[in-house]
Amino acid sequence: MNSSSVAQTNKTQQTADTEQTANLEQTSAALHGLCKEMGLGLSLGSIRSGLARPDMMTLPFLDQVKALLNSESIKGVKGGRVAWHRFDRRQLPALVHYDEQWWLAKNTDQTDSIQLEQGANTSSKTVLSHDLADASVLWLQRANHSRDDSENASTPTARKLILNALFQDKLWLGNVLAATVMINLLAIATSLFALQVYDRVVPTLAYSTLATLVAGMLVIVSLDWTLKRIRAKVIDSLAADVDMRLSKQVFHHLLHLRLDKQPNSLGTLNAQVSGLESVRQFFTSGIVFGLIDLPFALMFIAFIAVIGGVVSWVYALLFPLAILLGVVTQIRLRTLIKQQVLRSNERQGLLIDVIRGSETIRANNASWRFTNEWEQITRSIAAYQVRQKVVSQMSTATTGSLSTIAYVSAVVVGVFQIEAGNLTMGGMIACSILGGRVINPIAQGVQYLVQWQSVSQSLNMVDQLLALDLERQPSQRLLSGEQHIASVSAEQVRFVYGDSPIKHLDIESLTFNAGDRVLLVGPIGCGKSTLLKVLAGLYRPSEGRVKLGALDLWELDPQFVTSHISYLPQNVHLFKGTLKSNLTLSGTVSDTEMMQVASELGIDAIAQSSPKGMELDISEGGEGLSGGQRQLVALSRTITAKPSVWLLDEPTASLDGDSEKRVWDVLEKHLKADDILIVSTHRPMLAAHIANRVLVMQQGKVIRDGTPSTIFPAVMNGAKNTSPTPNTRIKRGFNAV
């Protein structure tokens, strides 16, 4: 190689190195800007040096970021990479790969504009959103982050609901306090009895005095028993009332949750509702009495001071030690119990999954997998329980030792006080009896507080449920719509699931007019079912409006909406009861109407095959009926509802050819001329005879809208052209690390 070639090669290499260094600098600056926006605390130098490592240079950029976060021990961050046209702009800031460089992208005041920066507080430029059509986005987000936190800040908590229910009628409080004070004052009678017996009866053998004292004690014991029974009855009645009110409120909240905001895990949702049970048990047990009596330990110390003088200092010094022990125990138990509750929720969710999918598990020989998972979770729960018991037992043993030390110390101090003539034998015994009322309640109180930790976690679970958004806000002033629904429309509707950055629905403008018979077609996952749920008011759009007639659907009373819109889900769920109770689920259908539709759909054949007829027992989920039979039952419910807007998601997916033809004939018979029918189907040709309009969806968008005669030939001829290209597919992300 001659010298000129070597020089040219070196120059080319230097140019490449310079470009690589410049790209690294810009990429590092952009990533640093994003980390600064998120408050992750990564310095520019650490990002630059991390990305420049040889082992990082060969990795995709997403993996580089993940490895960098791991190397810096930054946890609780999730992220992924997605095409710009599928990205939800509300997730900005994020990194955008545009013009062969990574930029920090931020929203601007203008709807269609995006601000691109090399890094935080650096020079920027503004581009139009459609200019980024071919760009890709790398987004990061803190785990458990929710943009609705500020909205939920004023959400009532379970504790507030309990307090409101407790003090709705304050009369019980005075009764319980009066009874508690009397019970604790009567407890002093035992020590005074011992004082009188040892100081007056024993030295003189005054049996008449002893008889009088015993008679008095019998009266006091009877009064004490009566007061405790009255207090228990008041507390039990109050707890039952509070439980009823709280359960009703929580269940009402559960029934009116926004479906798109529900927890993904049924085990978690079940635990959140079941948390009320431990709260009820706490309030109806003797724990409450122990905690109520605990403050009276100070009163007993005062009585010991009156009787025994300096003997009271023994208990006064040990009392704060016992309290400190209880506080330390609670701090140590709090994390353990929280972890135990979380794992218990996981196990509950696994149990529900296994029960519902037992057929699939056995058919796929997957029992070993779920058994291993069950054993792992159970083992971790057992480990938490063992550690919890160690802490609890150590606290109990230590408190018991403190009680013994207090008794011995009080006796020793009492002996010296007797020698000094400041205390009698009866007084020392009386102080010992009262001393037991000081330390023992604290020992019990520590155990009660241990149980309170579990109750507190249960209340936190209920709080998480109460923090979920409702379909309508309680303070919202709802509207009543028109009696005749002339149209259903969606304007600039965007929908995303949870904190996902992907737009599962992206509709600019779409209107369905009275009399429309619409088929929704498209590949799996294109957004057909999501569109139907948004139109039905089950899912609330992240952006835009859905209008029923001239009014916003989410400003209308839910009762009005459900009276005009019927939605048939793809996965039909039947409830425990009878065939008749599932056919007349709303309770507003006459037997004549129910039987007529059942006969038209062929459901009467199900009843005729059983001796019980329409009283045929149905188990949870509709087990015992085939998928097609369940679908026919759900169709019957939709038809008897007589809606103005019919939203059907794969209504004949589980039916055979004859049943499917019968269903379309029955639907055509019951549809009114000005009704709106929107059907999602993968077999559109079978319903083409009743359709006057076909929508083709892809990646959440409506890409074609026309008559069956124009759409079906185009779809059949251009099916391959509608498949997503490689640069539009969603790339793999990573969960919280």
mmCIF file of N, CA and C in Angstrom, residues 62 135 187 199 217 280 283 310 409 420 427 480 508 529 650 679:
data_model
loop_
_atom_site.group_PDB
_atom_site.id
_atom_site.type_symbol
_atom_site.label_atom_id
_atom_site.label_comp_id
_atom_site.label_asym_id
_atom_site.label_seq_id
_atom_site.Cartn_x
_atom_site.Cartn_y
_atom_site.Cartn_z
ATOM 1 N N LEU A 62 -31.412 0.110 23.305
ATOM 2 C CA LEU A 62 -32.291 -0.196 24.428
ATOM 3 C C LEU A 62 -31.580 -1.048 25.473
ATOM 4 N N ALA A 135 -39.669 7.708 12.567
ATOM 5 C CA ALA A 135 -38.753 7.683 13.714
ATOM 6 C C ALA A 135 -39.173 6.611 14.711
ATOM 7 N N ALA A 187 -61.303 -2.035 88.913
ATOM 8 C CA ALA A 187 -60.144 -2.917 89.017
ATOM 9 C C ALA A 187 -59.278 -2.570 90.220
ATOM 10 N N ASP A 199 -53.866 -5.643 106.183
ATOM 11 C CA ASP A 199 -53.556 -4.641 107.211
ATOM 12 C C ASP A 199 -54.555 -4.651 108.366
ATOM 13 N N MET A 217 -66.922 -6.964 97.417
ATOM 14 C CA MET A 217 -66.248 -7.437 96.205
ATOM 15 C C MET A 217 -67.217 -8.151 95.268
ATOM 16 N N ARG A 280 -62.994 -6.229 59.978
ATOM 17 C CA ARG A 280 -64.176 -6.591 60.767
ATOM 18 C C ARG A 280 -63.789 -7.448 61.979
ATOM 19 N N PHE A 283 -62.250 -5.331 64.767
ATOM 20 C CA PHE A 283 -63.173 -4.515 65.547
ATOM 21 C C PHE A 283 -64.126 -5.348 66.387
ATOM 22 N N VAL A 310 -42.632 5.716 96.525
ATOM 23 C CA VAL A 310 -41.535 5.547 95.569
ATOM 24 C C VAL A 310 -41.618 4.224 94.808
ATOM 25 N N SER A 409 -38.624 -5.969 91.395
ATOM 26 C CA SER A 409 -38.103 -4.654 91.806
ATOM 27 C C SER A 409 -39.072 -3.963 92.754
ATOM 28 N N ALA A 420 -38.638 1.352 106.453
ATOM 29 C CA ALA A 420 -38.626 2.778 106.793
ATOM 30 C C ALA A 420 -39.942 3.233 107.387
ATOM 31 N N GLY A 427 -50.091 -2.754 101.838
ATOM 32 C CA GLY A 427 -49.813 -1.772 100.798
ATOM 33 C C GLY A 427 -48.883 -2.330 99.741
ATOM 34 N N SER A 480 -79.048 13.879 31.062
ATOM 35 C CA SER A 480 -79.953 12.912 30.447
ATOM 36 C C SER A 480 -80.010 13.215 28.956
ATOM 37 N N GLU A 508 -59.255 9.637 14.314
ATOM 38 C CA GLU A 508 -59.383 11.077 14.109
ATOM 39 C C GLU A 508 -60.852 11.498 14.130
ATOM 40 N N SER A 529 -61.983 -4.715 19.143
ATOM 41 C CA SER A 529 -62.636 -4.882 20.449
ATOM 42 C C SER A 529 -62.485 -3.632 21.302
ATOM 43 N N GLU A 650 -67.504 -10.289 17.876
ATOM 44 C CA GLU A 650 -67.440 -11.699 17.466
ATOM 45 C C GLU A 650 -68.654 -12.472 17.992
ATOM 46 N N VAL A 679 -70.609 -4.532 14.308
ATOM 47 C CA VAL A 679 -70.207 -5.908 14.590
ATOM 48 C C VAL A 679 -68.740 -6.094 14.236
#
